[in-house]
């Protein structure tokens, strides 16, 4: 995708979206009100007034605990909303780039490759996998499975028994932007080296006192190890460093 000004970006006002806009400022980034993914007629109306070649779809309802409380919102946004994006792409011959999550994996193995079996353990991940299934109905797509957190660790404690490839949102955004400037399709894993969430927290905020937390102490399901094999990214895009 060469012309950034012809890429529609959903979710530009989110944590990841703001960072992506810093490295790809020419993206077309309507607000949620201007381009509501739950209103297909409004989406068609917006497309009629703008020439685009692709949709970078990052808009999502992303909190696992909140989704456990309100799964129908996740259905509406993450599944129905993504299906609307797919429908729009199909009707207008647009490439779809879908930001997905490492949580689509069961978490009993780690170092997951792009073609490994998926099996979510919480409702958030099921809703994101539902969106991924819709995207796979297209002929031209890129599914990016990734994981990130704020540039400063925001919590007082972090899991010592959960492993991840998580990096700061600024790092992941830069890696995504590099991938978007390549002709990559299919499924792509983007992340850093395997580490515990606690080690990730200490890496982000070395001067902050961070307590230890175990997955058994929270009241929502957490996969144990969703670290990603990023060999394809390193081979086709560049180093993950």
Coordinates of N, CA and C in Angstrom, one line a residue:
X1 N 0.9 -1.2 0.0 CA 0.0 0.0 0.0 C 0.9 1.2 0.0
X2 N 0.9 1.9 -1.1 CA 1.9 3.0 -1.3 C 1.4 4.4 -0.9
X3 N 0.1 4.7 -1.2 CA -0.4 6.0 -1.0 C -1.2 6.0 0.4
X4 N -0.6 6.5 1.4 CA -1.2 6.6 2.7 C -2.5 7.4 2.7
X5 N -2.6 8.4 1.9 CA -3.7 9.3 1.9 C -5.0 8.6 1.3
X6 N -4.8 7.4 0.8 CA -5.9 6.6 0.3 C -6.3 5.4 1.1
X7 N -5.8 5.4 2.4 CA -6.1 4.4 3.4 C -7.0 4.9 4.4
X8 N -8.2 4.3 4.6 CA -9.1 4.7 5.7 C -8.7 4.0 7.0
X9 N -8.6 4.7 8.0 CA -8.1 4.2 9.3 C -9.2 4.3 10.3
X10 N -9.8 3.1 10.8 CA -10.7 3.1 11.9 C -10.0 3.0 13.2
X11 N -10.5 3.6 14.3 CA -9.8 3.5 15.6 C -8.6 4.4 15.8
X12 N -8.6 5.5 15.0 CA -7.4 6.4 15.0 C -7.4 7.2 16.4
X13 N -8.4 7.2 17.1 CA -8.5 7.9 18.4 C -8.1 7.1 19.6
X14 N -7.8 5.8 19.3 CA -7.5 4.9 20.4 C -6.0 5.0 20.7
X15 N -5.6 4.2 21.7 CA -4.2 4.1 22.2 C -3.2 3.8 21.0
X16 N -3.5 2.7 20.3 CA -2.7 2.4 19.1 C -2.8 3.4 18.0
X17 N -4.1 3.8 17.8 CA -4.4 4.7 16.7 C -3.6 6.0 16.7
X18 N -3.5 6.6 17.9 CA -2.8 7.8 18.0 C -1.3 7.7 17.7
X19 N -0.7 6.5 18.0 CA 0.7 6.3 17.7 C 0.9 6.0 16.2
X20 N 0.0 5.3 15.6 CA 0.1 5.0 14.2 C 0.0 6.3 13.4
X21 N -0.9 7.2 13.8 CA -1.1 8.5 13.1 C 0.2 9.3 13.2
X22 N 1.0 9.1 14.2 CA 2.3 9.9 14.3 C 3.3 9.4 13.2
X23 N 3.3 8.1 12.9 CA 4.2 7.6 11.8 C 3.6 7.6 10.4
X24 N 2.2 7.6 10.4 CA 1.6 7.7 9.1 C 0.5 8.8 9.1
X25 N 0.9 10.0 9.2 CA 0.0 11.1 9.4 C -1.0 11.4 8.2
X26 N -0.7 10.8 7.1 CA -1.6 11.1 5.9 C -2.8 10.2 5.8
X27 N -2.9 9.2 6.7 CA -4.0 8.3 6.7 C -5.3 9.1 6.9
X28 N -6.4 8.6 6.2 CA -7.7 9.2 6.4 C -8.3 8.7 7.7
X29 N -8.5 9.5 8.6 CA -8.9 9.1 10.0 C -10.1 9.8 10.5
X30 N -11.3 9.4 10.0 CA -12.5 10.0 10.5 C -12.8 9.6 12.0
X31 N -13.5 10.4 12.7 CA -13.9 10.1 14.0 C -14.9 8.9 14.0
X32 N -15.1 8.3 15.2 CA -16.1 7.3 15.3 C -17.5 7.7 14.9
X33 N -17.8 9.0 15.2 CA -19.1 9.5 14.8 C -19.2 9.7 13.3
X34 N -18.1 10.1 12.6 CA -18.1 10.3 11.2 C -18.1 9.0 10.4
X35 N -17.5 8.0 11.0 CA -17.5 6.6 10.3 C -17.8 5.6 11.4
X36 N -19.1 5.3 11.5 CA -19.5 4.4 12.6 C -19.6 3.0 12.0
X37 N -18.7 2.1 12.5 CA -18.7 0.8 11.9 C -19.9 -0.1 12.2
X38 N -20.8 0.4 13.1 CA -22.0 -0.3 13.4 C -23.2 0.2 12.5
X39 N -22.9 1.1 11.6 CA -23.9 1.7 10.7 C -23.5 1.6 9.3
X40 N -23.9 0.5 8.6 CA -23.3 0.2 7.3 C -23.7 1.3 6.3
X41 N -25.0 1.8 6.4 CA -25.4 2.8 5.4 C -24.6 4.1 5.5
X42 N -24.2 4.4 6.8 CA -23.4 5.6 7.0 C -22.0 5.4 6.4
X43 N -21.5 4.2 6.6 CA -20.2 3.8 6.0 C -20.2 4.0 4.5
X44 N -21.2 3.5 3.9 CA -21.3 3.6 2.4 C -21.4 5.1 2.0
X45 N -22.1 5.9 2.8 CA -22.2 7.3 2.5 C -20.8 8.0 2.6
X46 N -20.0 7.6 3.6 CA -18.7 8.2 3.7 C -17.8 7.8 2.6
X47 N -17.9 6.5 2.2 CA -17.0 6.0 1.1 C -17.4 6.8 -0.2
X48 N -18.6 7.1 -0.4 CA -19.0 7.8 -1.7 C -18.3 9.1 -1.8
X49 N -17.9 9.7 -0.7 CA -17.3 11.1 -0.8 C -15.8 11.0 -0.7
X50 N -15.2 9.8 -0.6 CA -13.7 9.7 -0.4 C -13.2 8.5 -1.3
X51 N -12.1 8.8 -1.9 CA -11.4 7.7 -2.7 C -10.4 7.0 -1.9
X52 N -10.6 5.7 -1.7 CA -9.7 4.9 -0.9 C -9.3 3.6 -1.6
X53 N -8.2 3.0 -1.2 CA -7.8 1.7 -1.7 C -7.8 0.6 -0.7
X54 N -7.8 1.0 0.6 CA -7.7 0.0 1.7 C -8.3 0.6 2.9
X55 N -8.6 -0.3 3.9 CA -9.1 0.0 5.2 C -8.2 -0.6 6.2
X56 N -7.6 0.2 7.1 CA -6.9 -0.3 8.2 C -7.8 -0.2 9.4
X57 N -8.2 -1.4 9.9 CA -9.3 -1.5 10.8 C -8.8 -1.9 12.2
X58 N -8.7 -0.8 13.1 CA -8.2 -1.0 14.4 C -9.3 -0.8 15.5
X59 N -10.4 -0.2 15.1 CA -11.5 0.1 16.0 C -12.0 -1.2 16.7
X60 N -12.1 -1.1 18.0 CA -12.5 -2.4 18.7 C -12.9 -2.0 20.2
X61 N -13.7 -2.9 20.8 CA -13.9 -2.9 22.2 C -13.0 -3.9 22.8
X62 N -12.0 -3.4 23.7 CA -10.9 -4.3 23.9 C -10.7 -4.7 25.4
X63 N -11.5 -4.3 26.3 CA -11.3 -4.7 27.7 C -11.9 -6.1 28.1
X64 N -11.1 -7.1 28.3 CA -11.7 -8.4 28.7 C -12.6 -8.4 29.9
X65 N -12.3 -7.7 31.0 CA -13.3 -7.7 32.1 C -14.6 -7.0 31.7
X66 N -14.5 -5.9 31.0 CA -15.7 -5.1 30.6 C -16.5 -5.9 29.6
X67 N -15.9 -6.7 28.7 CA -16.6 -7.6 27.8 C -17.3 -8.7 28.5
X68 N -16.7 -9.2 29.5 CA -17.4 -10.2 30.3 C -18.7 -9.7 30.9
X69 N -18.7 -8.4 31.2 CA -19.9 -7.7 31.7 C -20.9 -7.4 30.6
X70 N -20.4 -7.1 29.5 CA -21.3 -6.6 28.4 C -20.8 -7.2 27.1
X71 N -21.0 -8.6 26.9 CA -20.6 -9.2 25.7 C -21.3 -8.8 24.4
X72 N -22.6 -8.3 24.6 CA -23.3 -7.8 23.4 C -22.7 -6.6 22.7
X73 N -22.0 -5.8 23.5 CA -21.3 -4.7 22.9 C -20.1 -5.2 22.1
X74 N -19.4 -6.2 22.6 CA -18.3 -6.8 21.8 C -18.9 -7.5 20.6
X75 N -20.0 -8.1 20.6 CA -20.7 -8.6 19.4 C -20.9 -7.5 18.4
X76 N -21.5 -6.4 18.9 CA -21.9 -5.3 18.0 C -20.6 -4.6 17.3
X77 N -19.6 -4.4 18.1 CA -18.4 -3.7 17.6 C -17.4 -4.6 17.0
X78 N -17.0 -5.6 17.7 CA -15.9 -6.5 17.2 C -16.3 -7.5 16.2
X79 N -17.5 -7.9 16.2 CA -17.9 -8.9 15.2 C -18.8 -8.3 14.1
X80 N -19.9 -7.7 14.5 CA -20.8 -7.1 13.5 C -20.0 -5.9 12.8
X81 N -19.4 -5.0 13.6 CA -18.7 -3.9 13.1 C -17.6 -4.3 12.1
X82 N -16.8 -5.4 12.4 CA -15.8 -5.9 11.5 C -16.4 -6.5 10.3
X83 N -17.5 -7.2 10.4 CA -18.2 -7.8 9.3 C -18.7 -6.6 8.3
X84 N -19.1 -5.5 8.9 CA -19.5 -4.3 8.1 C -18.3 -3.8 7.3
X85 N -17.1 -3.8 7.9 CA -15.9 -3.3 7.2 C -15.6 -4.3 6.1
X86 N -15.7 -5.6 6.4 CA -15.4 -6.6 5.3 C -16.4 -6.5 4.2
X87 N -17.7 -6.3 4.5 CA -18.7 -6.1 3.4 C -18.3 -4.9 2.6
X88 N -17.9 -3.8 3.2 CA -17.5 -2.6 2.5 C -16.3 -2.9 1.6
X89 N -15.3 -3.6 2.1 CA -14.1 -3.9 1.3 C -14.5 -4.8 0.1
X90 N -15.4 -5.8 0.3 CA -15.8 -6.6 -0.7 C -16.6 -5.9 -1.8
X91 N -17.4 -5.0 -1.4 CA -18.3 -4.2 -2.4 C -17.5 -3.2 -3.2
X92 N -16.3 -2.8 -2.6 CA -15.5 -1.7 -3.3 C -14.1 -2.1 -3.7
X93 N -13.8 -3.5 -3.6 CA -12.5 -4.0 -4.0 C -11.4 -3.3 -3.2
X94 N -11.5 -3.3 -1.9 CA -10.5 -2.7 -1.0 C -9.8 -3.7 -0.2
X95 N -8.5 -3.5 0.0 CA -7.8 -4.4 0.9 C -8.1 -4.1 2.3
X96 N -8.2 -5.1 3.1 CA -8.5 -4.9 4.6 C -7.3 -5.3 5.4
X97 N -6.9 -4.4 6.3 CA -5.9 -4.8 7.2 C -6.5 -4.7 8.6
X98 N -6.5 -5.9 9.3 CA -7.3 -6.0 10.5 C -6.3 -6.2 11.7
X99 N -6.4 -5.4 12.7 CA -5.6 -5.5 13.9 C -6.3 -6.5 14.8
X100 N -5.6 -7.6 15.0 CA -6.2 -8.6 15.9 C -5.3 -8.8 17.2
X101 N -5.4 -9.9 17.9 CA -4.7 -10.0 19.2 C -4.1 -11.4 19.3
X102 N -3.0 -11.4 20.2 CA -2.4 -12.7 20.5 C -3.3 -13.6 21.3
X103 N -4.4 -13.0 21.9 CA -5.3 -13.7 22.8 C -6.2 -14.7 22.0
X104 N -6.1 -14.8 20.7 CA -6.8 -15.8 19.9 C -6.2 -17.2 20.2
X105 N -5.1 -17.2 20.8 CA -4.5 -18.5 21.1 C -4.8 -19.0 22.6
X106 N -4.8 -20.3 22.7 CA -5.2 -20.9 24.0 C -4.2 -20.5 25.1
X107 N -3.0 -20.4 24.8 CA -2.0 -20.0 25.8 C -1.3 -21.1 26.5
X108 N -1.4 -22.3 26.0 CA -0.8 -23.5 26.7 C 0.5 -23.9 26.0
X109 N 1.0 -23.1 25.1 CA 2.1 -23.5 24.3 C 3.2 -22.3 24.2
X110 N 2.7 -21.2 23.7 CA 3.6 -20.1 23.5 C 4.4 -20.2 22.2
X111 N 5.1 -19.1 21.8 CA 5.8 -19.0 20.6 C 5.0 -19.4 19.4
X112 N 3.8 -18.9 19.3 CA 2.8 -19.3 18.3 C 3.2 -18.8 16.9
X113 N 3.1 -19.6 15.9 CA 3.2 -19.2 14.5 C 1.9 -18.8 13.9
X114 N 2.0 -18.2 12.8 CA 0.7 -17.7 12.1 C -0.2 -18.8 11.8
X115 N 0.3 -20.0 11.5 CA -0.6 -21.1 11.1 C -1.0 -22.1 12.2
X116 N -0.6 -21.7 13.5 CA -1.0 -22.6 14.6 C -2.5 -22.5 14.9
X117 N -3.1 -23.5 15.5 CA -4.5 -23.5 15.8 C -4.8 -22.4 16.8
X118 N -6.0 -21.8 16.6 CA -6.5 -20.8 17.5 C -7.5 -21.4 18.5
X119 N -7.6 -20.9 19.7 CA -8.6 -21.3 20.7 C -8.6 -20.3 21.8
X120 N -9.5 -19.3 21.7 CA -9.5 -18.2 22.7 C -10.0 -18.8 24.1
X121 N -9.6 -18.1 25.2 CA -10.0 -18.6 26.5 C -10.9 -17.5 27.2
X122 N -11.2 -16.4 26.5 CA -12.1 -15.4 27.1 C -13.0 -14.8 26.0
X123 N -14.0 -14.1 26.4 CA -15.0 -13.5 25.5 C -14.4 -12.4 24.6
X124 N -13.5 -11.6 25.1 CA -12.8 -10.6 24.3 C -12.1 -11.3 23.1
X125 N -11.4 -12.3 23.4 CA -10.6 -13.0 22.3 C -11.5 -13.7 21.3
X126 N -12.6 -14.2 21.8 CA -13.6 -14.8 20.9 C -14.2 -13.8 19.9
X127 N -14.5 -12.6 20.5 CA -15.0 -11.5 19.6 C -14.0 -11.1 18.6
X128 N -12.7 -11.0 19.0 CA -11.7 -10.6 18.0 C -11.5 -11.7 16.9
X129 N -11.6 -13.0 17.4 CA -11.5 -14.1 16.4 C -12.7 -14.1 15.5
X130 N -13.9 -13.7 16.0 CA -15.0 -13.6 15.1 C -14.8 -12.6 14.0
X131 N -14.2 -11.4 14.3 CA -13.8 -10.5 13.3 C -12.8 -11.0 12.4
X132 N -11.8 -11.7 12.9 CA -10.8 -12.3 12.0 C -11.4 -13.3 11.0
X133 N -12.4 -14.1 11.4 CA -13.1 -15.0 10.5 C -13.7 -14.3 9.4
X134 N -14.4 -13.1 9.7 CA -15.0 -12.3 8.6 C -14.0 -11.8 7.6
X135 N -12.8 -11.3 8.1 CA -11.8 -10.8 7.3 C -11.3 -11.9 6.3
X136 N -11.2 -13.1 6.8 CA -10.7 -14.2 6.0 C -11.6 -14.6 4.8
X137 N -12.8 -14.0 4.7 CA -13.6 -14.2 3.6 C -13.2 -13.4 2.4
X138 N -12.4 -12.4 2.6 CA -11.9 -11.6 1.5 C -10.7 -12.3 0.8
X139 N -10.5 -11.8 -0.4 CA -9.3 -12.3 -1.2 C -8.1 -11.5 -0.9
X140 N -8.2 -10.2 -0.5 CA -7.1 -9.4 -0.3 C -7.1 -8.8 1.2
X141 N -6.3 -9.4 2.0 CA -6.4 -9.0 3.4 C -5.0 -9.2 4.1
X142 N -4.8 -8.5 5.2 CA -3.7 -8.7 6.1 C -4.2 -8.7 7.5
X143 N -4.1 -9.8 8.2 CA -4.5 -9.9 9.7 C -3.2 -9.7 10.5
X144 N -3.1 -8.7 11.3 CA -2.0 -8.5 12.2 C -2.4 -8.9 13.6
X145 N -1.7 -10.0 14.1 CA -1.9 -10.4 15.5 C -0.8 -9.7 16.3
X146 N -1.1 -9.0 17.3 CA -0.1 -8.3 18.1 C -0.6 -8.1 19.5
X147 N 0.3 -7.4 20.3 CA 0.0 -7.1 21.7 C 0.8 -6.0 22.1
X148 N 0.2 -5.0 22.9 CA 0.9 -3.8 23.3 C 0.3 -3.3 24.6
X149 N 1.0 -2.4 25.2 CA 0.5 -1.7 26.3 C 0.9 -0.2 26.3
X150 N 0.4 0.6 27.2 CA 0.9 2.0 27.2 C 2.4 2.2 27.3
X151 N 2.9 3.3 26.9 CA 4.3 3.5 27.0 C 4.9 3.6 28.4
X152 N 4.0 3.8 29.4 CA 4.4 3.7 30.8 C 3.4 2.7 31.4
X153 N 4.0 1.7 32.2 CA 3.1 0.7 32.7 C 2.1 1.4 33.7
X154 N 0.8 1.2 33.5 CA -0.2 2.0 34.3 C -0.7 1.3 35.6
X155 N -0.3 0.1 35.9 CA -0.9 -0.6 37.0 C 0.1 -0.9 38.1
X156 N -0.4 -1.1 39.3 CA 0.5 -1.3 40.5 C 1.2 -2.6 40.5
X157 N 0.5 -3.6 39.8 CA 1.0 -5.0 39.8 C 1.0 -5.5 38.4
X158 N 1.8 -6.6 38.2 CA 1.8 -7.2 36.9 C 2.0 -8.8 37.1
X159 N 1.4 -9.5 36.1 CA 1.5 -11.0 36.2 C 2.9 -11.5 36.1
X160 N 3.2 -12.4 37.0 CA 4.5 -13.0 36.9 C 4.4 -14.4 36.3
X161 N 3.2 -14.9 36.1 CA 3.0 -16.2 35.5 C 2.2 -16.1 34.2
X162 N 2.3 -15.0 33.5 CA 1.8 -14.9 32.1 C 2.9 -14.4 31.2
X163 N 3.1 -15.1 30.1 CA 4.1 -14.8 29.1 C 3.6 -14.2 27.9
X164 N 4.3 -13.3 27.3 CA 3.8 -12.5 26.2 C 4.9 -12.0 25.3
X165 N 4.5 -11.5 24.1 CA 5.5 -10.8 23.2 C 5.2 -9.3 23.3
X166 N 4.5 -8.8 24.3 CA 4.0 -7.4 24.4 C 5.2 -6.4 24.4
X167 N 4.9 -5.3 23.7 CA 5.9 -4.2 23.7 C 5.1 -2.9 23.9
X168 N 5.8 -1.8 24.1 CA 5.1 -0.5 24.2 C 4.3 -0.2 22.9
X169 N 3.2 0.6 23.1 CA 2.4 0.9 22.0 C 3.2 1.7 20.9
X170 N 4.1 2.5 21.3 CA 4.9 3.2 20.3 C 5.7 2.3 19.5
X171 N 6.3 1.3 20.1 CA 7.1 0.3 19.4 C 6.3 -0.5 18.4
X172 N 5.1 -1.0 18.9 CA 4.3 -1.8 18.0 C 3.7 -1.0 16.9
X173 N 3.4 0.3 17.1 CA 2.9 1.1 16.1 C 3.9 1.3 15.0
X174 N 5.1 1.5 15.3 CA 6.2 1.7 14.3 C 6.4 0.4 13.5
X175 N 6.3 -0.7 14.2 CA 6.4 -2.0 13.5 C 5.3 -2.2 12.5
X176 N 4.1 -1.9 13.0 CA 2.9 -2.0 12.1 C 3.1 -1.1 10.9
X177 N 3.5 0.1 11.1 CA 3.7 1.1 10.0 C 4.7 0.5 9.0
X178 N 5.8 -0.1 9.5 CA 6.8 -0.7 8.5 C 6.1 -1.8 7.7
X179 N 5.3 -2.6 8.4 CA 4.6 -3.7 7.7 C 3.7 -3.2 6.6
X180 N 3.0 -2.1 6.9 CA 2.0 -1.5 6.0 C 2.7 -1.0 4.7
X181 N 3.9 -0.6 4.8 CA 4.6 -0.1 3.7 C 5.2 -1.2 2.8
X182 N 5.0 -2.4 3.2 CA 5.4 -3.6 2.4 C 4.2 -4.2 1.8
X183 N 4.3 -5.0 0.8 CA 3.2 -5.7 0.2 C 3.0 -7.1 0.9
X184 N 2.6 -7.0 2.1 CA 2.4 -8.2 2.9 C 0.9 -8.6 3.0
X185 N 0.6 -9.8 2.8 CA -0.8 -10.3 2.9 C -0.9 -11.5 3.8
X186 N -2.1 -12.0 4.1 CA -2.3 -13.1 4.9 C -2.3 -12.8 6.4
X187 N -1.6 -13.6 7.2 CA -1.6 -13.4 8.7 C -0.1 -13.0 9.0
X188 N 0.1 -12.1 9.9 CA 1.4 -11.6 10.3 C 1.4 -11.4 11.8
X189 N 2.4 -12.0 12.5 CA 2.6 -11.7 13.9 C 3.6 -10.6 14.2
X190 N 3.2 -9.7 15.0 CA 4.1 -8.5 15.3 C 4.2 -8.4 16.9
X191 N 5.4 -8.5 17.3 CA 5.7 -8.4 18.8 C 7.2 -8.5 19.0
X192 N 7.5 -8.5 20.3 CA 8.9 -8.6 20.7 C 9.3 -10.0 21.3
X193 N 10.4 -10.1 22.0 CA 10.8 -11.3 22.6 C 9.9 -11.8 23.7
X194 N 9.8 -13.1 23.9 CA 9.0 -13.7 24.9 C 9.4 -13.2 26.3
X195 N 8.5 -12.8 27.2 CA 8.8 -12.3 28.5 C 7.5 -12.4 29.4
X196 N 7.7 -12.3 30.7 CA 6.5 -12.2 31.5 C 5.9 -10.8 31.5
X197 N 4.7 -10.7 31.8 CA 4.1 -9.3 31.9 C 4.8 -8.5 32.9
X198 N 5.3 -9.2 34.0 CA 6.0 -8.5 35.0 C 7.3 -7.9 34.5
X199 N 8.0 -8.7 33.7 CA 9.3 -8.2 33.1 C 9.0 -7.1 32.1
X200 N 7.9 -7.2 31.4 CA 7.5 -6.2 30.4 C 7.2 -4.9 31.2
X201 N 6.6 -5.0 32.3 CA 6.3 -3.8 33.2 C 7.6 -3.1 33.7
X202 N 8.5 -4.0 34.1 CA 9.8 -3.4 34.6 C 10.6 -2.8 33.5
X203 N 10.5 -3.4 32.3 CA 11.1 -2.8 31.1 C 10.6 -1.5 30.8
X204 N 9.3 -1.3 30.8 CA 8.7 0.0 30.5 C 8.9 1.0 31.6
X205 N 8.8 0.6 32.8 CA 8.9 1.6 34.0 C 9.9 1.1 35.0
X206 N 11.2 1.2 34.7 CA 12.2 0.7 35.6 C 12.3 1.4 36.9
X207 N 11.8 2.6 37.0 CA 11.9 3.3 38.3 C 10.6 3.2 39.1
X208 N 9.6 2.5 38.6 CA 8.4 2.4 39.3 C 8.4 1.1 40.1
X209 N 7.8 1.2 41.3 CA 7.7 0.0 42.2 C 6.4 -0.8 41.7
X210 N 6.7 -2.0 41.2 CA 5.6 -2.8 40.6 C 5.5 -4.1 41.4
X211 N 4.3 -4.4 41.9 CA 4.1 -5.6 42.6 C 3.9 -6.8 41.8
X212 N 4.0 -8.0 42.4 CA 3.7 -9.3 41.6 C 2.3 -9.7 41.7
X213 N 1.7 -10.2 40.6 CA 0.4 -10.6 40.5 C 0.3 -12.0 39.8
X214 N -0.6 -12.8 40.3 CA -0.8 -14.2 39.7 C -2.1 -14.2 39.0
X215 N -2.2 -15.0 37.9 CA -3.4 -15.0 37.1 C -4.6 -15.6 37.9
X216 N -4.3 -16.4 38.9 CA -5.3 -17.0 39.8 C -6.0 -15.9 40.7
X217 N -5.4 -14.8 40.7 CA -5.9 -13.7 41.6 C -7.0 -12.8 41.0
X218 N -7.2 -13.0 39.6 CA -8.1 -12.1 39.0 C -9.4 -12.9 38.6
X219 N -10.5 -12.2 38.4 CA -11.8 -12.9 38.2 C -12.2 -13.0 36.7
X220 N -11.2 -13.0 35.8 CA -11.4 -13.2 34.4 C -10.4 -14.1 33.9
X221 N -10.7 -14.8 32.8 CA -9.7 -15.8 32.2 C -8.6 -15.2 31.5
X222 N -7.4 -15.6 31.8 CA -6.2 -15.1 31.2 C -5.4 -16.2 30.6
X223 N -5.0 -16.2 29.3 CA -4.2 -17.2 28.8 C -2.8 -17.1 29.3
X224 N -2.1 -18.3 29.6 CA -0.9 -18.3 30.3 C 0.3 -17.8 29.4
X225 N 0.3 -18.2 28.1 CA 1.5 -17.9 27.3 C 1.0 -17.7 25.9
X226 N 0.9 -16.5 25.5 CA 0.5 -16.2 24.1 C 1.7 -15.5 23.3
X227 N 2.9 -15.8 23.7 CA 4.0 -15.2 23.0 C 4.0 -15.7 21.5
X228 N 4.5 -14.8 20.7 CA 4.4 -15.0 19.2 C 5.7 -15.3 18.5
X229 N 5.7 -16.2 17.6 CA 6.8 -16.4 16.7 C 6.7 -15.3 15.6
X230 N 7.7 -14.4 15.6 CA 7.7 -13.3 14.6 C 8.7 -13.5 13.5
X231 N 9.0 -14.7 13.2 CA 10.0 -15.0 12.1 C 9.5 -14.4 10.8
X232 N 8.2 -14.5 10.5 CA 7.8 -14.0 9.2 C 8.0 -12.5 9.1
X233 N 7.7 -11.8 10.2 CA 7.9 -10.3 10.2 C 9.4 -10.0 10.0
X234 N 10.3 -10.7 10.7 CA 11.7 -10.4 10.6 C 12.2 -10.7 9.1
X235 N 11.6 -11.7 8.5 CA 12.0 -12.1 7.2 C 11.5 -11.2 6.1
X236 N 10.2 -10.8 6.2 CA 9.6 -10.0 5.1 C 9.5 -8.5 5.4
X237 N 9.7 -8.1 6.6 CA 9.6 -6.6 6.9 C 10.9 -6.1 7.5
X238 N 11.4 -6.8 8.5 CA 12.7 -6.3 9.0 C 12.8 -6.8 10.5
X239 N 13.9 -6.4 11.1 CA 14.2 -6.8 12.5 C 13.0 -6.3 13.4
X240 N 12.7 -7.0 14.4 CA 11.8 -6.6 15.4 C 12.4 -5.7 16.5
X241 N 13.7 -5.4 16.4 CA 14.3 -4.5 17.3 C 14.0 -3.1 17.0

